[in-house]
Amino acid sequence: MDKEKAKEHISKYLEMNDSLIGFFFATQPFKMWLFFLIGPLAFLSMRYYFIAVSEQGLYFFRLNFWGKFLPADFFAYNEIASVKIGKGFTQRPMKFTFENNRKLAIKAQLKGLEKVAKLTHETQSYLESHVQVVK
């Protein structure tokens, strides 16, 4: 899905007094143990997200197999315990830890086609200033 359609969809679901800082495309890699169990079908366990960074928190918009939006999950900044941001050339690994000890490891898109929503420096710095960053 291109970033114009995604931005239009994300803007519809923001809260009334919330404004969008930025958004990016991210993937959750497949589980390696699943690869040894069912082989190449493990790639079907990959998850795709558009993550919107707003003034009040993060919106996780998951995409289904056909690229359509599923209902969004919202987390205020005080519900996110920490985020670990790695280094990468085309994708930047991020590991979110939430207050309920749930963890989510994703890879944020840094480079790609023009129509792909990428993680910008401004969006990442805003995220880092509102969530505790683990080195």
PDB file of C-alpha atoms in Angstrom, residues 86-93 110:
ATOM      1  CA  GLY A  86      19.295  -0.714  16.536  1.00  0.00           C
ATOM      2  CA  LYS A  87      21.248   0.218  13.460  1.00  0.00           C
ATOM      3  CA  GLY A  88      20.545  -0.830   9.924  1.00  0.00           C
ATOM      4  CA  PHE A  89      21.078   0.162   6.324  1.00  0.00           C
ATOM      5  CA  THR A  90      17.694  -0.520   4.729  1.00  0.00           C
ATOM      6  CA  GLN A  91      15.711  -1.423   7.866  1.00  0.00           C
ATOM      7  CA  ARG A  92      16.131  -0.310  11.463  1.00  0.00           C
ATOM      8  CA  PRO A  93      15.363  -2.944  14.122  1.00  0.00           C
ATOM      9  CA  LEU A 110      14.563   3.225   6.061  1.00  0.00           C
TER      10      LEU A 110
END
